[in-house]
Amino acid sequence: MQDLFSIGELARYQKISKQTLIFYDKIGLFRPAWVDPDNGYRYYSASQIDDLDTILIMKKIGFSLAEIRAHMERYDLDSSLALFRRQLDVIDQKIQELRMIRSRVQSRCSQMESALDRCRRDQDIQLEQAGEQDLFCCPVEPPYSLREISIATKACFSGAFQQKLPVFFQCGVTVPLERIQAGRYTEASEAFLPVEGPCQTPGVRRLAPGLRACIYHVGDYPSIGRSYRRLLDWCRAQGLRIVSDSYEFCINDYLTSGDKSEYITKIAFYVENQA
């Protein structure tokens, strides 16, 4: 078959798998010129190579196989130009989304590096001047156990993704001050996701700028009480009055470590100097 290519030859020339060509045949996108009735072997003509090039190039540009198949059924210069113009809008949207994702990943890396550095230098307690911060919040249902906290966190992610909110890839919880003072350190009242503000979406709450006392807790969540006790003692020693509930920000968690002893949680209280 001098003028035909076997499926193996065509796959080698195009550097794709034979399974890809078989799949394209099955979905009606790129069918062989001839199939041997005795053994079912597929063969392709030289004139088909341009069609396969078109498919592979359009796939690289980002078109789906269904879009490529519909386009190739009947196309000309005008229809191709219109299609490619629409794809430019799709590409621009993907670029914008990737830039946002990159900034979120960069933020997570910076937070992890800063926390590790402070913990390794035994400087895990600090005062910081925090700016405005938007949080997308979901309530934690009674009895406020780790199970309910996990459910509320998942609801936050689900709601944020559904509303396409510009969230950071980080979660956290709010623990009422009276529960902390009573030694109920893990009974959070709400879960939250930090959001790039300003954001007017329902469910988003804005934290005002202010002075915060912070500590980095290293270890699993049930052991967080020891860090709360240290931070409360430190605030008293520094003459600082706590004026807010606690905000816990997960710095290193299940997303970045399979070892709970490596978890890092940033605990933050808004504080004022006692008169």
mmCIF file of N, CA, C and O in Angstrom, residues 134-172:
data_model
loop_
_atom_site.group_PDB
_atom_site.id
_atom_site.type_symbol
_atom_site.label_atom_id
_atom_site.label_comp_id
_atom_site.label_asym_id
_atom_site.label_seq_id
_atom_site.Cartn_x
_atom_site.Cartn_y
_atom_site.Cartn_z
ATOM 1 N N ASP A 134 -10.946 41.021 54.204
ATOM 2 C CA ASP A 134 -12.271 40.470 53.970
ATOM 3 C C ASP A 134 -12.245 38.962 54.162
ATOM 4 O O ASP A 134 -11.311 38.281 53.696
ATOM 5 N N LEU A 135 -13.284 38.439 54.832
ATOM 6 C CA LEU A 135 -13.403 37.010 55.081
ATOM 7 C C LEU A 135 -14.771 36.533 54.604
ATOM 8 O O LEU A 135 -15.801 37.148 54.938
ATOM 9 N N PHE A 136 -14.792 35.447 53.844
ATOM 10 C CA PHE A 136 -16.052 34.798 53.477
ATOM 11 C C PHE A 136 -16.343 33.751 54.543
ATOM 12 O O PHE A 136 -15.571 32.812 54.732
ATOM 13 N N CYS A 137 -17.456 33.917 55.252
ATOM 14 C CA CYS A 137 -17.694 33.136 56.474
ATOM 15 C C CYS A 137 -18.890 32.196 56.339
ATOM 16 O O CYS A 137 -19.880 32.505 55.665
ATOM 17 N N CYS A 138 -18.790 31.051 57.028
ATOM 18 C CA CYS A 138 -19.894 30.113 57.163
ATOM 19 C C CYS A 138 -19.977 29.690 58.629
ATOM 20 O O CYS A 138 -18.941 29.396 59.243
ATOM 21 N N PRO A 139 -21.177 29.646 59.207
ATOM 22 C CA PRO A 139 -21.294 29.309 60.629
ATOM 23 C C PRO A 139 -20.960 27.846 60.906
ATOM 24 O O PRO A 139 -21.198 26.971 60.069
ATOM 25 N N VAL A 140 -20.409 27.609 62.076
ATOM 26 C CA VAL A 140 -20.178 26.252 62.565
ATOM 27 C C VAL A 140 -21.365 25.886 63.455
ATOM 28 O O VAL A 140 -21.729 26.635 64.368
ATOM 29 N N GLU A 141 -21.960 24.737 63.181
ATOM 30 C CA GLU A 141 -23.135 24.322 63.938
ATOM 31 C C GLU A 141 -22.723 23.651 65.248
ATOM 32 O O GLU A 141 -21.631 23.099 65.367
ATOM 33 N N PRO A 142 -23.613 23.713 66.281
ATOM 34 C CA PRO A 142 -23.350 22.985 67.518
ATOM 35 C C PRO A 142 -23.204 21.484 67.216
ATOM 36 O O PRO A 142 -23.812 20.995 66.256
ATOM 37 N N PRO A 143 -22.406 20.757 67.978
ATOM 38 C CA PRO A 143 -21.717 21.153 69.218
ATOM 39 C C PRO A 143 -20.328 21.737 68.979
ATOM 40 O O PRO A 143 -19.475 21.669 69.863
ATOM 41 N N TYR A 144 -20.053 22.271 67.790
ATOM 42 C CA TYR A 144 -18.802 22.985 67.494
ATOM 43 C C TYR A 144 -17.569 22.076 67.575
ATOM 44 O O TYR A 144 -16.485 22.517 67.930
ATOM 45 N N SER A 145 -17.747 20.818 67.213
ATOM 46 C CA SER A 145 -16.629 19.874 67.243
ATOM 47 C C SER A 145 -15.835 19.975 65.949
ATOM 48 O O SER A 145 -16.196 20.719 65.020
ATOM 49 N N LEU A 146 -14.749 19.200 65.861
ATOM 50 C CA LEU A 146 -13.931 19.204 64.646
ATOM 51 C C LEU A 146 -14.745 18.762 63.441
ATOM 52 O O LEU A 146 -14.498 19.221 62.322
ATOM 53 N N ARG A 147 -15.707 17.886 63.653
ATOM 54 C CA ARG A 147 -16.572 17.447 62.553
ATOM 55 C C ARG A 147 -17.362 18.616 61.989
ATOM 56 O O ARG A 147 -17.406 18.823 60.763
ATOM 57 N N GLU A 148 -17.987 19.396 62.851
ATOM 58 C CA GLU A 148 -18.778 20.552 62.394
ATOM 59 C C GLU A 148 -17.890 21.624 61.770
ATOM 60 O O GLU A 148 -18.296 22.303 60.812
ATOM 61 N N ILE A 149 -16.673 21.787 62.311
ATOM 62 C CA ILE A 149 -15.740 22.744 61.721
ATOM 63 C C ILE A 149 -15.367 22.326 60.304
ATOM 64 O O ILE A 149 -15.322 23.156 59.389
ATOM 65 N N SER A 150 -15.115 21.032 60.117
ATOM 66 C CA SER A 150 -14.766 20.530 58.785
ATOM 67 C C SER A 150 -15.911 20.742 57.802
ATOM 68 O O SER A 150 -15.695 21.158 56.655
ATOM 69 N N ILE A 151 -17.141 20.492 58.246
ATOM 70 C CA ILE A 151 -18.310 20.683 57.373
ATOM 71 C C ILE A 151 -18.444 22.155 56.981
ATOM 72 O O ILE A 151 -18.706 22.488 55.817
ATOM 73 N N ALA A 152 -18.263 23.053 57.944
ATOM 74 C CA ALA A 152 -18.373 24.490 57.656
ATOM 75 C C ALA A 152 -17.274 24.948 56.706
ATOM 76 O O ALA A 152 -17.511 25.791 55.820
ATOM 77 N N THR A 153 -16.064 24.397 56.868
ATOM 78 C CA THR A 153 -14.961 24.758 55.968
ATOM 79 C C THR A 153 -15.270 24.325 54.544
ATOM 80 O O THR A 153 -15.043 25.081 53.584
ATOM 81 N N LYS A 154 -15.792 23.112 54.394
ATOM 82 C CA LYS A 154 -16.152 22.627 53.047
ATOM 83 C C LYS A 154 -17.255 23.490 52.443
ATOM 84 O O LYS A 154 -17.264 23.760 51.240
ATOM 85 N N ALA A 155 -18.198 23.933 53.286
ATOM 86 C CA ALA A 155 -19.268 24.815 52.795
ATOM 87 C C ALA A 155 -18.696 26.147 52.322
ATOM 88 O O ALA A 155 -19.172 26.730 51.337
ATOM 89 N N CYS A 156 -17.662 26.637 53.009
ATOM 90 C CA CYS A 156 -17.001 27.877 52.591
ATOM 91 C C CYS A 156 -16.392 27.719 51.196
ATOM 92 O O CYS A 156 -16.604 28.558 50.313
ATOM 93 N N PHE A 157 -15.619 26.671 51.015
ATOM 94 C CA PHE A 157 -14.985 26.462 49.721
ATOM 95 C C PHE A 157 -16.033 26.286 48.623
ATOM 96 O O PHE A 157 -15.921 26.873 47.543
ATOM 97 N N SER A 158 -17.057 25.489 48.898
ATOM 98 C CA SER A 158 -18.099 25.251 47.899
ATOM 99 C C SER A 158 -18.809 26.549 47.525
ATOM 100 O O SER A 158 -19.002 26.860 46.342
ATOM 101 N N GLY A 159 -19.195 27.329 48.529
ATOM 102 C CA GLY A 159 -19.891 28.585 48.259
ATOM 103 C C GLY A 159 -19.016 29.596 47.547
ATOM 104 O O GLY A 159 -19.471 30.295 46.635
ATOM 105 N N ALA A 160 -17.744 29.664 47.939
ATOM 106 C CA ALA A 160 -16.828 30.619 47.310
ATOM 107 C C ALA A 160 -16.580 30.268 45.857
ATOM 108 O O ALA A 160 -16.568 31.148 44.982
ATOM 109 N N PHE A 161 -16.380 28.985 45.569
ATOM 110 C CA PHE A 161 -16.144 28.577 44.188
ATOM 111 C C PHE A 161 -17.393 28.781 43.338
ATOM 112 O O PHE A 161 -17.313 29.181 42.175
ATOM 113 N N GLN A 162 -18.562 28.520 43.936
ATOM 114 C CA GLN A 162 -19.820 28.693 43.207
ATOM 115 C C GLN A 162 -20.042 30.160 42.853
ATOM 116 O O GLN A 162 -20.520 30.486 41.760
ATOM 117 N N GLN A 163 -19.678 31.054 43.767
ATOM 118 C CA GLN A 163 -19.853 32.489 43.531
ATOM 119 C C GLN A 163 -18.640 33.126 42.835
ATOM 120 O O GLN A 163 -18.634 34.326 42.587
ATOM 121 N N LYS A 164 -17.628 32.296 42.563
ATOM 122 C CA LYS A 164 -16.404 32.755 41.890
ATOM 123 C C LYS A 164 -15.744 33.900 42.662
ATOM 124 O O LYS A 164 -15.312 34.907 42.086
ATOM 125 N N LEU A 165 -15.660 33.736 43.958
ATOM 126 C CA LEU A 165 -15.024 34.752 44.797
ATOM 127 C C LEU A 165 -13.508 34.646 44.685
ATOM 128 O O LEU A 165 -12.962 33.538 44.571
ATOM 129 N N PRO A 166 -12.811 35.772 44.749
ATOM 130 C CA PRO A 166 -11.338 35.757 44.658
ATOM 131 C C PRO A 166 -10.703 35.369 45.999
ATOM 132 O O PRO A 166 -10.069 36.171 46.670
ATOM 133 N N VAL A 167 -10.905 34.109 46.391
ATOM 134 C CA VAL A 167 -10.409 33.655 47.684
ATOM 135 C C VAL A 167 -8.945 33.239 47.581
ATOM 136 O O VAL A 167 -8.452 32.882 46.510
ATOM 137 N N PHE A 168 -8.276 33.321 48.722
ATOM 138 C CA PHE A 168 -6.936 32.763 48.828
ATOM 139 C C PHE A 168 -7.075 31.288 49.198
ATOM 140 O O PHE A 168 -8.077 30.874 49.778
ATOM 141 N N PHE A 169 -6.069 30.491 48.842
ATOM 142 C CA PHE A 169 -6.130 29.061 49.122
ATOM 143 C C PHE A 169 -5.742 28.804 50.577
ATOM 144 O O PHE A 169 -4.739 28.177 50.886
ATOM 145 N N GLN A 170 -6.578 29.317 51.468
ATOM 146 C CA GLN A 170 -6.315 29.234 52.896
ATOM 147 C C GLN A 170 -7.646 29.251 53.626
ATOM 148 O O GLN A 170 -8.580 29.923 53.196
ATOM 149 N N CYS A 171 -7.736 28.490 54.685
ATOM 150 C CA CYS A 171 -8.951 28.504 55.481
ATOM 151 C C CYS A 171 -8.615 28.919 56.907
ATOM 152 O O CYS A 171 -7.446 29.023 57.287
ATOM 153 N N GLY A 172 -9.640 29.166 57.690
ATOM 154 C CA GLY A 172 -9.439 29.555 59.073
ATOM 155 C C GLY A 172 -10.743 29.473 59.830
ATOM 156 O O GLY A 172 -11.799 29.163 59.260
#
